[in-house]
PDB file of C-alpha atoms in Angstrom:
ATOM      1  CA  MET A 171      -0.161  -0.084   0.278  1.00 53.00           C
ATOM      2  CA  ASN A 172       1.495   3.562  -0.656  1.00 60.00           C
ATOM      3  CA  GLY A 173       1.228   6.326   1.667  1.00 59.00           C
ATOM      4  CA  TRP A 174      -2.011   7.746   0.140  1.00 60.00           C
ATOM      5  CA  ARG A 175      -3.883   4.328   0.858  1.00 62.00           C
ATOM      6  CA  TRP A 176      -2.658   4.147   4.364  1.00 60.00           C
ATOM      7  CA  ALA A 177      -3.777   7.672   4.932  1.00 56.00           C
ATOM      8  CA  GLY A 178      -7.114   7.046   3.533  1.00 55.00           C
ATOM      9  CA  ALA A 179      -7.760   3.985   5.598  1.00 51.00           C
ATOM     10  CA  ALA A 180      -6.444   5.486   8.676  1.00 51.00           C
ATOM     11  CA  ALA A 181      -8.972   8.322   8.018  1.00 52.00           C
ATOM     12  CA  ALA A 182     -11.590   5.719   7.775  1.00 50.00           C
ATOM     13  CA  ALA A 183     -10.817   3.969  10.839  1.00 50.00           C
ATOM     14  CA  LEU A 184     -11.037   7.032  13.014  1.00 49.00           C
ATOM     15  CA  VAL A 185     -14.154   8.066  11.306  1.00 46.00           C
ATOM     16  CA  ALA A 186     -15.709   4.657  12.160  1.00 47.00           C
ATOM     17  CA  GLY A 187     -14.251   4.789  15.609  1.00 52.00           C
ATOM     18  CA  ALA A 188     -15.803   8.335  16.193  1.00 44.00           C
ATOM     19  CA  ALA A 189     -19.037   7.108  15.075  1.00 48.00           C
ATOM     20  CA  GLY A 190     -18.944   4.032  17.118  1.00 52.00           C
ATOM     21  CA  VAL A 191     -18.107   6.193  20.232  1.00 48.00           C
ATOM     22  CA  SER A 192     -21.022   8.519  19.348  1.00 55.00           C
ATOM     23  CA  ALA A 193     -23.618   5.738  19.073  1.00 56.00           C
ATOM     24  CA  VAL A 194     -22.296   4.344  22.335  1.00 54.00           C
ATOM     25  CA  ALA A 195     -22.832   7.795  24.375  1.00 50.00           C
ATOM     26  CA  TRP A 196     -26.147   8.282  22.642  1.00 51.00           C
ATOM     27  CA  ALA A 197     -27.278   4.568  23.851  1.00 56.00           C
ATOM     28  CA  ALA A 198     -25.907   5.524  27.296  1.00 58.00           C
ATOM     29  CA  GLY A 199     -27.459   8.533  27.442  1.00 50.00           C
ATOM     30  CA  ARG A 200     -30.842   7.658  26.347  1.00 57.00           C
ATOM     31  CA  ARG A 201     -30.802   5.279  29.597  1.00 70.00           C
ATOM     32  CA  LEU A 202     -29.783   8.475  31.753  1.00 77.00           C
ATOM     33  CA  PRO A 203     -32.897  10.743  33.259  1.00 76.00           C
ATOM     34  CA  VAL A 204     -33.351  14.012  31.697  1.00 81.00           C
ATOM     35  CA  GLU A 205     -33.458  15.448  35.338  1.00 87.00           C
ATOM     36  CA  HIS A 206     -30.735  15.505  37.514  1.00 86.00           C
ATOM     37  CA  LEU A 207     -30.088  17.455  40.666  1.00 92.00           C
ATOM     38  CA  SER A 208     -26.793  18.773  42.050  1.00 93.00           C
ATOM     39  CA  GLY A 209     -25.613  21.036  44.309  1.00 95.00           C
ATOM     40  CA  GLY A 210     -22.991  22.536  46.787  1.00 96.00           C
ATOM     41  CA  GLY A 211     -22.321  25.461  49.605  1.00 96.00           C
ATOM     42  CA  LEU A 212     -19.807  27.833  51.012  1.00 95.00           C
ATOM     43  CA  GLU A 213     -19.014  29.436  53.908  1.00 96.00           C
ATOM     44  CA  LEU A 214     -18.698  33.283  53.539  1.00 97.00           C
ATOM     45  CA  ALA A 215     -17.039  35.828  55.562  1.00 96.00           C
ATOM     46  CA  GLN A 216     -19.550  38.683  54.409  1.00 96.00           C
ATOM     47  CA  PRO A 217     -23.389  38.975  55.228  1.00 97.00           C
ATOM     48  CA  PRO A 218     -26.283  37.773  53.450  1.00 97.00           C
ATOM     49  CA  GLY A 219     -27.064  41.188  52.037  1.00 97.00           C
ATOM     50  CA  ALA A 220     -23.506  41.688  50.535  1.00 97.00           C
ATOM     51  CA  VAL A 221     -23.428  38.105  49.034  1.00 97.00           C
ATOM     52  CA  TRP A 222     -27.154  38.713  47.803  1.00 98.00           C
ATOM     53  CA  GLU A 223     -25.436  41.997  45.843  1.00 97.00           C
ATOM     54  CA  VAL A 224     -22.944  39.889  44.003  1.00 97.00           C
ATOM     55  CA  LEU A 225     -25.425  37.265  43.126  1.00 97.00           C
ATOM     56  CA  THR A 226     -27.799  39.628  41.781  1.00 97.00           C
ATOM     57  CA  GLY A 227     -25.302  42.083  40.194  1.00 97.00           C
ATOM     58  CA  VAL A 228     -25.498  40.449  36.641  1.00 97.00           C
ATOM     59  CA  ASP A 229     -23.821  43.379  35.098  1.00 97.00           C
ATOM     60  CA  LEU A 230     -20.606  42.647  36.783  1.00 97.00           C
ATOM     61  CA  PHE A 231     -20.710  38.722  36.141  1.00 97.00           C
ATOM     62  CA  PRO A 232     -17.983  39.038  33.304  1.00 97.00           C
ATOM     63  CA  ALA A 233     -15.464  40.511  36.235  1.00 96.00           C
ATOM     64  CA  TRP A 234     -15.605  37.586  38.388  1.00 97.00           C
ATOM     65  CA  ARG A 235     -16.848  34.416  36.451  1.00 96.00           C
ATOM     66  CA  PRO A 236     -14.508  33.016  34.029  1.00 95.00           C
ATOM     67  CA  ASP A 237     -17.221  31.530  32.099  1.00 94.00           C
ATOM     68  CA  VAL A 238     -18.786  34.603  31.305  1.00 97.00           C
ATOM     69  CA  ALA A 239     -17.406  37.095  28.643  1.00 97.00           C
ATOM     70  CA  HIS A 240     -20.521  39.330  28.358  1.00 97.00           C
ATOM     71  CA  VAL A 241     -23.745  40.011  29.724  1.00 98.00           C
ATOM     72  CA  GLU A 242     -26.470  41.594  28.395  1.00 98.00           C
ATOM     73  CA  ARG A 243     -29.862  42.799  30.244  1.00 97.00           C
ATOM     74  CA  LEU A 244     -32.911  41.855  28.345  1.00 97.00           C
ATOM     75  CA  PRO A 245     -36.748  43.356  28.796  1.00 96.00           C
ATOM     76  CA  ALA A 246     -38.301  41.844  31.603  1.00 95.00           C
ATOM     77  CA  THR A 247     -40.918  39.257  31.574  1.00 92.00           C
ATOM     78  CA  ALA A 248     -44.803  39.836  31.483  1.00 92.00           C
ATOM     79  CA  ALA A 249     -44.393  39.537  35.301  1.00 93.00           C
ATOM     80  CA  GLY A 250     -42.083  41.803  35.561  1.00 94.00           C
ATOM     81  CA  ARG A 251     -39.048  39.470  36.132  1.00 95.00           C
ATOM     82  CA  PRO A 252     -35.533  40.466  35.270  1.00 97.00           C
ATOM     83  CA  ARG A 253     -34.012  38.598  32.583  1.00 97.00           C
ATOM     84  CA  TRP A 254     -30.476  38.449  30.964  1.00 98.00           C
ATOM     85  CA  ARG A 255     -28.217  36.879  28.414  1.00 97.00           C
ATOM     86  CA  GLU A 256     -25.123  35.336  29.485  1.00 97.00           C
ATOM     87  CA  ASP A 257     -22.265  35.014  26.369  1.00 97.00           C
ATOM     88  CA  GLY A 258     -19.445  32.575  26.959  1.00 91.00           C
ATOM     89  CA  ARG A 259     -17.101  30.218  25.009  1.00 84.00           C
ATOM     90  CA  HIS A 260     -19.938  27.725  24.940  1.00 80.00           C
ATOM     91  CA  GLY A 261     -22.373  30.175  23.239  1.00 90.00           C
ATOM     92  CA  HIS A 262     -25.221  32.329  25.121  1.00 94.00           C
ATOM     93  CA  THR A 263     -28.004  31.423  27.396  1.00 95.00           C
ATOM     94  CA  VAL A 264     -31.203  33.725  28.310  1.00 97.00           C
ATOM     95  CA  TYR A 265     -31.663  33.581  32.460  1.00 97.00           C
ATOM     96  CA  GLU A 266     -34.780  35.292  34.447  1.00 97.00           C
ATOM     97  CA  VAL A 267     -35.119  35.427  37.955  1.00 98.00           C
ATOM     98  CA  VAL A 268     -37.760  32.847  38.878  1.00 97.00           C
ATOM     99  CA  GLU A 269     -38.225  33.816  42.669  1.00 97.00           C
ATOM    100  CA  SER A 270     -36.836  36.560  44.731  1.00 97.00           C
ATOM    101  CA  GLU A 271     -36.740  36.773  48.654  1.00 98.00           C
ATOM    102  CA  PRO A 272     -33.962  39.413  49.308  1.00 97.00           C
ATOM    103  CA  PRO A 273     -31.464  38.547  51.046  1.00 97.00           C
ATOM    104  CA  HIS A 274     -31.902  34.669  51.569  1.00 97.00           C
ATOM    105  CA  ARG A 275     -33.489  33.067  48.637  1.00 98.00           C
ATOM    106  CA  LEU A 276     -32.757  33.425  44.886  1.00 98.00           C
ATOM    107  CA  VAL A 277     -34.047  31.394  42.036  1.00 98.00           C
ATOM    108  CA  THR A 278     -32.801  31.714  38.539  1.00 98.00           C
ATOM    109  CA  GLY A 279     -34.005  29.702  35.379  1.00 97.00           C
ATOM    110  CA  ILE A 280     -32.715  29.211  32.050  1.00 96.00           C
ATOM    111  CA  ALA A 281     -35.188  30.700  29.695  1.00 95.00           C
ATOM    112  CA  ASP A 282     -34.132  29.747  26.204  1.00 91.00           C
ATOM    113  CA  PRO A 283     -36.383  26.811  24.802  1.00 87.00           C
ATOM    114  CA  ASP A 284     -34.282  26.275  22.007  1.00 90.00           C
ATOM    115  CA  LEU A 285     -31.148  24.862  24.017  1.00 91.00           C
ATOM    116  CA  PRO A 286     -30.505  21.348  24.545  1.00 89.00           C
ATOM    117  CA  TYR A 287     -30.622  21.922  28.710  1.00 90.00           C
ATOM    118  CA  GLY A 288     -32.589  23.777  31.255  1.00 93.00           C
ATOM    119  CA  GLY A 289     -33.110  24.077  34.414  1.00 95.00           C
ATOM    120  CA  THR A 290     -33.221  26.117  37.710  1.00 97.00           C
ATOM    121  CA  TRP A 291     -30.723  27.184  40.259  1.00 98.00           C
ATOM    122  CA  THR A 292     -31.705  27.913  44.040  1.00 98.00           C
ATOM    123  CA  PHE A 293     -29.694  30.103  45.798  1.00 98.00           C
ATOM    124  CA  VAL A 294     -30.214  30.015  49.728  1.00 98.00           C
ATOM    125  CA  LEU A 295     -28.239  32.302  52.134  1.00 98.00           C
ATOM    126  CA  THR A 296     -28.220  31.694  55.931  1.00 98.00           C
ATOM    127  CA  PRO A 297     -26.499  34.028  58.376  1.00 97.00           C
ATOM    128  CA  ALA A 298     -23.680  32.574  60.304  1.00 95.00           C
ATOM    129  CA  GLY A 299     -22.194  34.715  62.717  1.00 92.00           C
ATOM    130  CA  GLY A 300     -20.757  37.567  60.918  1.00 92.00           C
ATOM    131  CA  GLY A 301     -21.123  35.976  57.677  1.00 96.00           C
ATOM    132  CA  CYS A 302     -23.468  33.535  56.085  1.00 97.00           C
ATOM    133  CA  THR A 303     -23.798  29.998  54.436  1.00 98.00           C
ATOM    134  CA  LEU A 304     -24.614  29.761  50.880  1.00 98.00           C
ATOM    135  CA  THR A 305     -26.262  26.673  49.277  1.00 98.00           C
ATOM    136  CA  VAL A 306     -26.870  26.270  45.812  1.00 98.00           C
ATOM    137  CA  THR A 307     -29.011  23.815  44.093  1.00 98.00           C
ATOM    138  CA  GLU A 308     -29.366  23.226  40.474  1.00 95.00           C
ATOM    139  CA  ARG A 309     -32.264  21.242  39.279  1.00 96.00           C
ATOM    140  CA  GLY A 310     -31.072  20.619  35.764  1.00 91.00           C
ATOM    141  CA  GLU A 311     -32.468  19.142  32.375  1.00 91.00           C
ATOM    142  CA  VAL A 312     -30.392  17.827  29.451  1.00 84.00           C
ATOM    143  CA  TYR A 313     -32.670  17.004  26.420  1.00 84.00           C
ATOM    144  CA  GLN A 314     -30.272  15.434  24.164  1.00 85.00           C
ATOM    145  CA  PRO A 315     -28.876  11.629  24.965  1.00 81.00           C
ATOM    146  CA  LEU A 316     -25.519  12.247  23.771  1.00 78.00           C
ATOM    147  CA  TYR A 317     -25.486  15.651  26.037  1.00 77.00           C
ATOM    148  CA  ARG A 318     -26.635  13.760  28.855  1.00 81.00           C
ATOM    149  CA  ALA A 319     -23.864  11.240  28.826  1.00 79.00           C
ATOM    150  CA  VAL A 320     -20.969  13.699  28.372  1.00 77.00           C
ATOM    151  CA  SER A 321     -22.707  15.491  31.288  1.00 70.00           C
ATOM    152  CA  HIS A 322     -22.910  12.477  33.276  1.00 64.00           C
ATOM    153  CA  TYR A 323     -19.947  10.568  32.397  1.00 77.00           C
ATOM    154  CA  VAL A 324     -17.157  13.028  31.263  1.00 76.00           C
ATOM    155  CA  THR A 325     -17.878  16.524  32.989  1.00 71.00           C
ATOM    156  CA  GLY A 326     -20.145  15.979  35.791  1.00 71.00           C
ATOM    157  CA  GLU A 327     -23.694  17.066  36.561  1.00 73.00           C
ATOM    158  CA  GLY A 328     -22.256  19.122  39.144  1.00 84.00           C
ATOM    159  CA  ALA A 329     -19.415  20.801  37.676  1.00 88.00           C
ATOM    160  CA  ALA A 330     -21.107  24.189  36.611  1.00 89.00           C
ATOM    161  CA  VAL A 331     -22.122  24.676  40.445  1.00 94.00           C
ATOM    162  CA  HIS A 332     -18.831  24.035  41.522  1.00 93.00           C
ATOM    163  CA  ARG A 333     -17.069  26.221  38.996  1.00 93.00           C
ATOM    164  CA  PHE A 334     -19.755  28.679  40.125  1.00 96.00           C
ATOM    165  CA  LEU A 335     -18.400  28.453  43.678  1.00 96.00           C
ATOM    166  CA  ALA A 336     -15.075  28.429  43.050  1.00 96.00           C
ATOM    167  CA  ALA A 337     -15.469  31.939  41.402  1.00 97.00           C
ATOM    168  CA  LEU A 338     -17.611  33.201  43.841  1.00 97.00           C
ATOM    169  CA  ALA A 339     -15.279  32.310  46.731  1.00 95.00           C
ATOM    170  CA  ARG A 340     -12.504  34.129  44.910  1.00 95.00           C
ATOM    171  CA  ARG A 341     -14.629  37.020  44.511  1.00 95.00           C
ATOM    172  CA  THR A 342     -15.957  37.104  47.961  1.00 92.00           C
ATOM    173  CA  ALA A 343     -12.543  36.773  49.510  1.00 88.00           C
ATOM    174  CA  GLY A 344     -10.705  39.308  51.574  1.00 62.00           C
TER     175      GLY A 344
END
């Protein structure tokens, strides 16, 4: 076989291998539930009101969240709930405030029905000494089987919560 035939055979093997892996991942994803629950928490030195300002200061997200490059405020919902779009390396996502009980409970949700995922994040701030405890609960949905498999087996369903908490810890430190 000459070099071109070897290259062609190698390329065909790679394509077939990738198709096989995708098919296995898709089948594994079909067996996983669409919904997942994940979360985490932090002890913070700041009182709930100060942390609330950080959590609701969406215009400042790009300054402390590495996954957010730009934020655009959008018109509020018909019910008057704030909405915004976050742009990052994986595209853009529209969010809205679902519930707000300052400075103790905030629920935000994905408000873009065209995405392959959705869900809500619930933030609960509990006073603790001079600071507070923040608990974040993600109630997520991943609609496409291939994305479900990647989320479950590769990145982990709680990865976004943990990245957020790490960024928030850096933002509120010192």
